[in-house]
């Protein structure tokens, strides 16, 4: 790997560029028209406009244009950062089909963990205890039926993505209608998918996370535990 394109923007891209500089890798930035003067563009060795004529978020979700830039610029690999296309299986598949390295999980892992509905199913299969939730994506009627069965409050969640995007708490039917519409719209805008599922909302949870990193050579490490409850 000698040249890497970061398919993201802002401080996310800047942090990856900094790591690349320390490793001696050349860097390529992409930017939407509205980000013409964004700092991440100038922290890379090269930068290219993507998503011509599209809205800012849509530009960063333009899979084919990002891959086009990577190939034309001579990049060997694409780093998705987090958010946007980072958990998008179609993107990772197309990156690898183009002969480029996708800096991220293997496709079969991304297929499971990039979609929270599939991740819940994998957890159930592994007999990991969980909270009540819908078996797959639901429409508003399915969400209301779940709430009638398990009671409010419930959490409305986007199947794809993360970072708190596409999530709403509903404590009654009125909030369910409003929250479902808002979560779906936000999920489409941020992740390109409007699939929504619902699960029981846990008040004041304790969220402990262990992050695991592995490479293509079979080396695996964990980064100890982290109390995510302190995050906003």
PDB file of C-alpha atoms in Angstrom:
ATOM      1  CA  UNK A   1       0.000   0.000   0.000  1.00  0.00           C
ATOM      2  CA  UNK A   2       1.510   3.318  -1.098  1.00  0.00           C
ATOM      3  CA  UNK A   3      -1.421   5.676  -1.662  1.00  0.00           C
ATOM      4  CA  UNK A   4      -4.674   5.808   0.290  1.00  0.00           C
ATOM      5  CA  UNK A   5      -7.946   7.622  -0.394  1.00  0.00           C
ATOM      6  CA  UNK A   6     -10.126   8.592   2.563  1.00  0.00           C
ATOM      7  CA  UNK A   7     -13.827   8.440   1.666  1.00  0.00           C
ATOM      8  CA  UNK A   8     -14.858  10.875   4.385  1.00  0.00           C
ATOM      9  CA  UNK A   9     -14.554  14.483   5.455  1.00  0.00           C
ATOM     10  CA  UNK A  10     -13.625  16.804   8.331  1.00  0.00           C
ATOM     11  CA  UNK A  11     -11.631  15.720  11.371  1.00  0.00           C
ATOM     12  CA  UNK A  12     -12.216  12.054  10.571  1.00  0.00           C
ATOM     13  CA  UNK A  13     -10.284  12.377   7.314  1.00  0.00           C
ATOM     14  CA  UNK A  14      -7.635  14.625   8.910  1.00  0.00           C
ATOM     15  CA  UNK A  15      -6.847  12.018  11.564  1.00  0.00           C
ATOM     16  CA  UNK A  16      -6.408   9.286   8.932  1.00  0.00           C
ATOM     17  CA  UNK A  17      -4.192  11.563   6.827  1.00  0.00           C
ATOM     18  CA  UNK A  18      -2.020  12.221   9.880  1.00  0.00           C
ATOM     19  CA  UNK A  19      -1.561   8.480  10.420  1.00  0.00           C
ATOM     20  CA  UNK A  20      -0.723   8.025   6.724  1.00  0.00           C
ATOM     21  CA  UNK A  21       1.903  10.757   6.916  1.00  0.00           C
ATOM     22  CA  UNK A  22       3.526   8.983   9.860  1.00  0.00           C
ATOM     23  CA  UNK A  23       3.535   5.742   7.839  1.00  0.00           C
ATOM     24  CA  UNK A  24       4.933   7.374   4.706  1.00  0.00           C
ATOM     25  CA  UNK A  25       1.795   6.856   2.620  1.00  0.00           C
ATOM     26  CA  UNK A  26       0.537   9.316   0.000  1.00  0.00           C
ATOM     27  CA  UNK A  27      -3.007  10.565   0.604  1.00  0.00           C
ATOM     28  CA  UNK A  28      -6.046  11.459  -1.480  1.00  0.00           C
ATOM     29  CA  UNK A  29      -9.014  13.506  -0.259  1.00  0.00           C
ATOM     30  CA  UNK A  30     -12.472  13.755  -1.747  1.00  0.00           C
ATOM     31  CA  UNK A  31     -14.842  16.635  -1.150  1.00  0.00           C
ATOM     32  CA  UNK A  32     -18.344  17.816  -1.963  1.00  0.00           C
ATOM     33  CA  UNK A  33     -18.701  21.219  -3.649  1.00  0.00           C
ATOM     34  CA  UNK A  34     -19.795  22.786  -0.341  1.00  0.00           C
ATOM     35  CA  UNK A  35     -16.560  21.509   1.274  1.00  0.00           C
ATOM     36  CA  UNK A  36     -14.333  23.207  -1.292  1.00  0.00           C
ATOM     37  CA  UNK A  37     -12.507  25.094   1.465  1.00  0.00           C
ATOM     38  CA  UNK A  38     -12.766  22.432   4.171  1.00  0.00           C
ATOM     39  CA  UNK A  39      -9.492  21.794   5.988  1.00  0.00           C
ATOM     40  CA  UNK A  40      -9.401  18.064   5.199  1.00  0.00           C
ATOM     41  CA  UNK A  41      -8.939  18.854   1.497  1.00  0.00           C
ATOM     42  CA  UNK A  42      -5.698  20.660   2.196  1.00  0.00           C
ATOM     43  CA  UNK A  43      -4.292  18.063   4.589  1.00  0.00           C
ATOM     44  CA  UNK A  44      -4.041  15.479   1.793  1.00  0.00           C
ATOM     45  CA  UNK A  45      -1.448  15.308  -0.974  1.00  0.00           C
ATOM     46  CA  UNK A  46      -4.229  15.389  -3.572  1.00  0.00           C
ATOM     47  CA  UNK A  47      -7.938  16.233  -3.475  1.00  0.00           C
ATOM     48  CA  UNK A  48     -10.793  15.730  -5.919  1.00  0.00           C
ATOM     49  CA  UNK A  49     -14.403  16.847  -6.228  1.00  0.00           C
ATOM     50  CA  UNK A  50     -17.048  14.103  -6.010  1.00  0.00           C
ATOM     51  CA  UNK A  51     -20.822  14.024  -6.451  1.00  0.00           C
ATOM     52  CA  UNK A  52     -20.997  16.922  -8.883  1.00  0.00           C
ATOM     53  CA  UNK A  53     -24.487  18.481  -8.647  1.00  0.00           C
ATOM     54  CA  UNK A  54     -25.509  16.408  -5.625  1.00  0.00           C
ATOM     55  CA  UNK A  55     -26.326  17.478  -2.086  1.00  0.00           C
ATOM     56  CA  UNK A  56     -23.321  17.376   0.306  1.00  0.00           C
ATOM     57  CA  UNK A  57     -24.170  14.111   2.080  1.00  0.00           C
ATOM     58  CA  UNK A  58     -25.239  12.470  -1.190  1.00  0.00           C
ATOM     59  CA  UNK A  59     -21.837  13.315  -2.647  1.00  0.00           C
ATOM     60  CA  UNK A  60     -20.051  11.393   0.111  1.00  0.00           C
ATOM     61  CA  UNK A  61     -22.430   8.474  -0.486  1.00  0.00           C
ATOM     62  CA  UNK A  62     -21.633   8.369  -4.228  1.00  0.00           C
ATOM     63  CA  UNK A  63     -19.919   4.986  -4.321  1.00  0.00           C
ATOM     64  CA  UNK A  64     -19.100   4.898  -8.027  1.00  0.00           C
ATOM     65  CA  UNK A  65     -17.631   8.404  -8.088  1.00  0.00           C
ATOM     66  CA  UNK A  66     -15.425   7.723  -5.073  1.00  0.00           C
ATOM     67  CA  UNK A  67     -14.071   4.556  -6.678  1.00  0.00           C
ATOM     68  CA  UNK A  68     -13.546   6.442  -9.950  1.00  0.00           C
ATOM     69  CA  UNK A  69     -11.383   9.005  -8.161  1.00  0.00           C
ATOM     70  CA  UNK A  70      -9.424   6.266  -6.396  1.00  0.00           C
ATOM     71  CA  UNK A  71      -8.615   4.528  -9.661  1.00  0.00           C
ATOM     72  CA  UNK A  72      -7.813   7.708 -11.589  1.00  0.00           C
ATOM     73  CA  UNK A  73      -5.559   9.005  -8.813  1.00  0.00           C
ATOM     74  CA  UNK A  74      -3.660   5.730  -8.573  1.00  0.00           C
ATOM     75  CA  UNK A  75      -4.720   4.951  -5.003  1.00  0.00           C
ATOM     76  CA  UNK A  76      -4.143   1.408  -3.739  1.00  0.00           C
ATOM     77  CA  UNK A  77      -6.678   1.509  -0.931  1.00  0.00           C
ATOM     78  CA  UNK A  78      -9.734   3.283   0.439  1.00  0.00           C
ATOM     79  CA  UNK A  79     -10.289   4.076   4.120  1.00  0.00           C
ATOM     80  CA  UNK A  80     -13.969   4.873   4.841  1.00  0.00           C
ATOM     81  CA  UNK A  81     -13.430   6.585   8.213  1.00  0.00           C
ATOM     82  CA  UNK A  82     -16.586   6.177  10.307  1.00  0.00           C
ATOM     83  CA  UNK A  83     -20.186   6.979   9.472  1.00  0.00           C
ATOM     84  CA  UNK A  84     -21.189   7.558   5.847  1.00  0.00           C
ATOM     85  CA  UNK A  85     -20.097   4.440   3.861  1.00  0.00           C
ATOM     86  CA  UNK A  86     -17.962   2.816   6.578  1.00  0.00           C
ATOM     87  CA  UNK A  87     -20.471   0.015   7.243  1.00  0.00           C
ATOM     88  CA  UNK A  88     -21.888  -0.212   3.720  1.00  0.00           C
ATOM     89  CA  UNK A  89     -21.446  -3.716   2.303  1.00  0.00           C
ATOM     90  CA  UNK A  90     -22.096  -2.592  -1.280  1.00  0.00           C
ATOM     91  CA  UNK A  91     -19.307  -0.028  -1.016  1.00  0.00           C
ATOM     92  CA  UNK A  92     -16.772  -2.480   0.413  1.00  0.00           C
ATOM     93  CA  UNK A  93     -17.709  -5.078  -2.217  1.00  0.00           C
ATOM     94  CA  UNK A  94     -17.280  -2.612  -5.094  1.00  0.00           C
ATOM     95  CA  UNK A  95     -13.980  -1.337  -3.678  1.00  0.00           C
ATOM     96  CA  UNK A  96     -12.545  -4.853  -3.666  1.00  0.00           C
ATOM     97  CA  UNK A  97     -14.057  -5.681  -7.057  1.00  0.00           C
ATOM     98  CA  UNK A  98     -12.153  -2.674  -8.429  1.00  0.00           C
ATOM     99  CA  UNK A  99      -8.901  -4.238  -7.226  1.00  0.00           C
ATOM    100  CA  UNK A 100      -8.494  -1.855  -4.294  1.00  0.00           C
ATOM    101  CA  UNK A 101      -7.929  -2.592  -0.611  1.00  0.00           C
ATOM    102  CA  UNK A 102     -10.875  -1.787   1.652  1.00  0.00           C
ATOM    103  CA  UNK A 103      -9.404  -0.712   4.992  1.00  0.00           C
ATOM    104  CA  UNK A 104     -11.968  -2.309   7.261  1.00  0.00           C
ATOM    105  CA  UNK A 105     -13.627  -5.599   8.181  1.00  0.00           C
ATOM    106  CA  UNK A 106     -13.862  -8.641   5.935  1.00  0.00           C
ATOM    107  CA  UNK A 107     -16.993  -8.632   3.807  1.00  0.00           C
ATOM    108  CA  UNK A 108     -18.719 -11.421   5.731  1.00  0.00           C
ATOM    109  CA  UNK A 109     -18.112  -9.595   9.016  1.00  0.00           C
ATOM    110  CA  UNK A 110     -19.301  -6.297   7.539  1.00  0.00           C
ATOM    111  CA  UNK A 111     -22.426  -8.029   6.277  1.00  0.00           C
ATOM    112  CA  UNK A 112     -23.249  -9.057   9.839  1.00  0.00           C
ATOM    113  CA  UNK A 113     -22.135  -6.084  11.891  1.00  0.00           C
ATOM    114  CA  UNK A 114     -22.856  -3.298   9.419  1.00  0.00           C
ATOM    115  CA  UNK A 115     -26.551  -4.148   9.697  1.00  0.00           C
ATOM    116  CA  UNK A 116     -27.773  -4.054  13.309  1.00  0.00           C
ATOM    117  CA  UNK A 117     -30.690  -6.359  12.487  1.00  0.00           C
ATOM    118  CA  UNK A 118     -28.267  -9.059  11.296  1.00  0.00           C
ATOM    119  CA  UNK A 119     -26.000  -8.338  14.274  1.00  0.00           C
ATOM    120  CA  UNK A 120     -28.893  -8.960  16.675  1.00  0.00           C
ATOM    121  CA  UNK A 121     -29.671 -12.224  14.869  1.00  0.00           C
ATOM    122  CA  UNK A 122     -26.017 -13.295  15.178  1.00  0.00           C
ATOM    123  CA  UNK A 123     -26.076 -12.466  18.890  1.00  0.00           C
ATOM    124  CA  UNK A 124     -29.259 -14.500  19.353  1.00  0.00           C
ATOM    125  CA  UNK A 125     -27.691 -17.440  17.515  1.00  0.00           C
ATOM    126  CA  UNK A 126     -24.654 -17.213  19.813  1.00  0.00           C
ATOM    127  CA  UNK A 127     -27.049 -17.174  22.798  1.00  0.00           C
ATOM    128  CA  UNK A 128     -25.922 -13.719  23.909  1.00  0.00           C
ATOM    129  CA  UNK A 129     -28.624 -12.234  26.175  1.00  0.00           C
ATOM    130  CA  UNK A 130     -30.454  -9.322  24.623  1.00  0.00           C
ATOM    131  CA  UNK A 131     -33.455  -7.062  25.010  1.00  0.00           C
ATOM    132  CA  UNK A 132     -36.791  -7.485  23.185  1.00  0.00           C
ATOM    133  CA  UNK A 133     -36.732  -6.179  19.627  1.00  0.00           C
ATOM    134  CA  UNK A 134     -38.455  -6.658  16.284  1.00  0.00           C
ATOM    135  CA  UNK A 135     -37.322  -9.562  14.120  1.00  0.00           C
ATOM    136  CA  UNK A 136     -36.139  -7.450  11.216  1.00  0.00           C
ATOM    137  CA  UNK A 137     -37.134  -4.111   9.745  1.00  0.00           C
ATOM    138  CA  UNK A 138     -40.699  -2.919  10.330  1.00  0.00           C
ATOM    139  CA  UNK A 139     -43.058  -0.288   8.981  1.00  0.00           C
ATOM    140  CA  UNK A 140     -44.917   2.088  11.297  1.00  0.00           C
ATOM    141  CA  UNK A 141     -47.701  -0.448  11.861  1.00  0.00           C
ATOM    142  CA  UNK A 142     -45.171  -3.090  12.911  1.00  0.00           C
ATOM    143  CA  UNK A 143     -43.506  -0.599  15.234  1.00  0.00           C
ATOM    144  CA  UNK A 144     -46.830   0.258  16.885  1.00  0.00           C
ATOM    145  CA  UNK A 145     -47.673  -3.440  17.253  1.00  0.00           C
ATOM    146  CA  UNK A 146     -44.332  -4.033  18.999  1.00  0.00           C
ATOM    147  CA  UNK A 147     -45.010  -1.166  21.412  1.00  0.00           C
ATOM    148  CA  UNK A 148     -48.463  -2.548  22.198  1.00  0.00           C
ATOM    149  CA  UNK A 149     -46.918  -5.930  22.992  1.00  0.00           C
ATOM    150  CA  UNK A 150     -43.924  -4.821  25.065  1.00  0.00           C
ATOM    151  CA  UNK A 151     -45.016  -1.394  26.227  1.00  0.00           C
ATOM    152  CA  UNK A 152     -43.410   2.027  26.018  1.00  0.00           C
ATOM    153  CA  UNK A 153     -40.806   3.467  26.040  1.00  0.00           C
ATOM    154  CA  UNK A 154     -39.201   1.982  22.925  1.00  0.00           C
ATOM    155  CA  UNK A 155     -36.191   2.923  20.823  1.00  0.00           C
ATOM    156  CA  UNK A 156     -36.643   3.467  17.084  1.00  0.00           C
ATOM    157  CA  UNK A 157     -33.357   2.661  15.329  1.00  0.00           C
ATOM    158  CA  UNK A 158     -31.880   2.714  11.835  1.00  0.00           C
ATOM    159  CA  UNK A 159     -30.669  -0.724  10.750  1.00  0.00           C
ATOM    160  CA  UNK A 160     -27.504   0.680   9.186  1.00  0.00           C
ATOM    161  CA  UNK A 161     -24.959   3.194  10.412  1.00  0.00           C
ATOM    162  CA  UNK A 162     -24.287   4.378  13.917  1.00  0.00           C
ATOM    163  CA  UNK A 163     -23.182   7.354  15.942  1.00  0.00           C
ATOM    164  CA  UNK A 164     -26.674   8.016  17.219  1.00  0.00           C
ATOM    165  CA  UNK A 165     -28.020   8.923  13.784  1.00  0.00           C
ATOM    166  CA  UNK A 166     -31.488   7.640  12.902  1.00  0.00           C
ATOM    167  CA  UNK A 167     -32.459   6.978  16.535  1.00  0.00           C
ATOM    168  CA  UNK A 168     -35.470   8.251  18.465  1.00  0.00           C
ATOM    169  CA  UNK A 169     -37.105   7.364  21.789  1.00  0.00           C
ATOM    170  CA  UNK A 170     -40.920   7.019  21.753  1.00  0.00           C
ATOM    171  CA  UNK A 171     -43.016   7.042  24.925  1.00  0.00           C
ATOM    172  CA  UNK A 172     -46.463   6.968  23.304  1.00  0.00           C
ATOM    173  CA  UNK A 173     -48.161   6.448  19.924  1.00  0.00           C
ATOM    174  CA  UNK A 174     -47.841  10.104  18.916  1.00  0.00           C
ATOM    175  CA  UNK A 175     -44.093  10.084  19.563  1.00  0.00           C
ATOM    176  CA  UNK A 176     -43.848   6.785  17.693  1.00  0.00           C
ATOM    177  CA  UNK A 177     -45.368   8.278  14.524  1.00  0.00           C
ATOM    178  CA  UNK A 178     -43.169  11.371  14.691  1.00  0.00           C
ATOM    179  CA  UNK A 179     -40.002   9.520  15.747  1.00  0.00           C
ATOM    180  CA  UNK A 180     -40.373   6.805  13.114  1.00  0.00           C
ATOM    181  CA  UNK A 181     -40.680   9.372  10.295  1.00  0.00           C
ATOM    182  CA  UNK A 182     -37.728  11.393  11.579  1.00  0.00           C
ATOM    183  CA  UNK A 183     -35.487   8.363  12.151  1.00  0.00           C
ATOM    184  CA  UNK A 184     -36.254   6.984   8.691  1.00  0.00           C
ATOM    185  CA  UNK A 185     -35.545  10.319   6.996  1.00  0.00           C
ATOM    186  CA  UNK A 186     -32.301  10.810   8.906  1.00  0.00           C
ATOM    187  CA  UNK A 187     -31.159   7.254   8.156  1.00  0.00           C
ATOM    188  CA  UNK A 188     -31.758   7.679   4.429  1.00  0.00           C
ATOM    189  CA  UNK A 189     -29.812  10.928   4.425  1.00  0.00           C
ATOM    190  CA  UNK A 190     -26.892   9.656   6.508  1.00  0.00           C
ATOM    191  CA  UNK A 191     -26.564   6.010   5.447  1.00  0.00           C
ATOM    192  CA  UNK A 192     -28.553   5.629   2.225  1.00  0.00           C
ATOM    193  CA  UNK A 193     -30.994   3.153   3.767  1.00  0.00           C
ATOM    194  CA  UNK A 194     -34.331   3.774   5.482  1.00  0.00           C
ATOM    195  CA  UNK A 195     -34.672   0.355   7.149  1.00  0.00           C
ATOM    196  CA  UNK A 196     -35.944   0.781  10.703  1.00  0.00           C
ATOM    197  CA  UNK A 197     -36.362  -1.630  13.598  1.00  0.00           C
ATOM    198  CA  UNK A 198     -37.636  -1.147  17.133  1.00  0.00           C
ATOM    199  CA  UNK A 199     -36.505  -2.467  20.503  1.00  0.00           C
ATOM    200  CA  UNK A 200     -37.346  -1.911  24.136  1.00  0.00           C
ATOM    201  CA  UNK A 201     -35.719   1.259  25.496  1.00  0.00           C
ATOM    202  CA  UNK A 202     -33.488   0.822  28.534  1.00  0.00           C
ATOM    203  CA  UNK A 203     -33.448   3.837  30.874  1.00  0.00           C
ATOM    204  CA  UNK A 204     -30.026   4.875  32.260  1.00  0.00           C
ATOM    205  CA  UNK A 205     -28.053   1.957  30.788  1.00  0.00           C
ATOM    206  CA  UNK A 206     -24.441   1.090  31.530  1.00  0.00           C
ATOM    207  CA  UNK A 207     -22.702   0.669  28.164  1.00  0.00           C
ATOM    208  CA  UNK A 208     -19.346  -1.093  28.335  1.00  0.00           C
ATOM    209  CA  UNK A 209     -17.558  -1.752  25.045  1.00  0.00           C
ATOM    210  CA  UNK A 210     -14.465  -3.742  24.056  1.00  0.00           C
ATOM    211  CA  UNK A 211     -12.996  -2.904  20.659  1.00  0.00           C
ATOM    212  CA  UNK A 212     -11.149  -5.637  18.754  1.00  0.00           C
ATOM    213  CA  UNK A 213      -8.702  -5.132  15.888  1.00  0.00           C
ATOM    214  CA  UNK A 214      -7.431  -7.810  13.543  1.00  0.00           C
ATOM    215  CA  UNK A 215      -5.334  -7.729  10.383  1.00  0.00           C
ATOM    216  CA  UNK A 216      -5.069  -9.877   7.268  1.00  0.00           C
ATOM    217  CA  UNK A 217      -2.140 -11.787   8.801  1.00  0.00           C
ATOM    218  CA  UNK A 218      -4.215 -13.187  11.651  1.00  0.00           C
ATOM    219  CA  UNK A 219      -2.957 -10.811  14.345  1.00  0.00           C
ATOM    220  CA  UNK A 220      -5.730  -9.869  16.770  1.00  0.00           C
ATOM    221  CA  UNK A 221      -5.655  -7.471  19.716  1.00  0.00           C
ATOM    222  CA  UNK A 222      -8.251  -5.864  21.954  1.00  0.00           C
ATOM    223  CA  UNK A 223      -8.115  -2.260  23.127  1.00  0.00           C
ATOM    224  CA  UNK A 224      -9.366  -2.958  26.657  1.00  0.00           C
ATOM    225  CA  UNK A 225     -12.796  -1.955  27.894  1.00  0.00           C
ATOM    226  CA  UNK A 226     -14.333   1.479  27.455  1.00  0.00           C
ATOM    227  CA  UNK A 227     -17.230   3.004  29.364  1.00  0.00           C
ATOM    228  CA  UNK A 228     -19.324   4.411  26.527  1.00  0.00           C
ATOM    229  CA  UNK A 229     -21.960   5.569  29.005  1.00  0.00           C
ATOM    230  CA  UNK A 230     -19.970   8.791  29.480  1.00  0.00           C
ATOM    231  CA  UNK A 231     -20.389   9.726  25.806  1.00  0.00           C
ATOM    232  CA  UNK A 232     -23.120  12.103  24.744  1.00  0.00           C
TER     233      UNK A 232
END
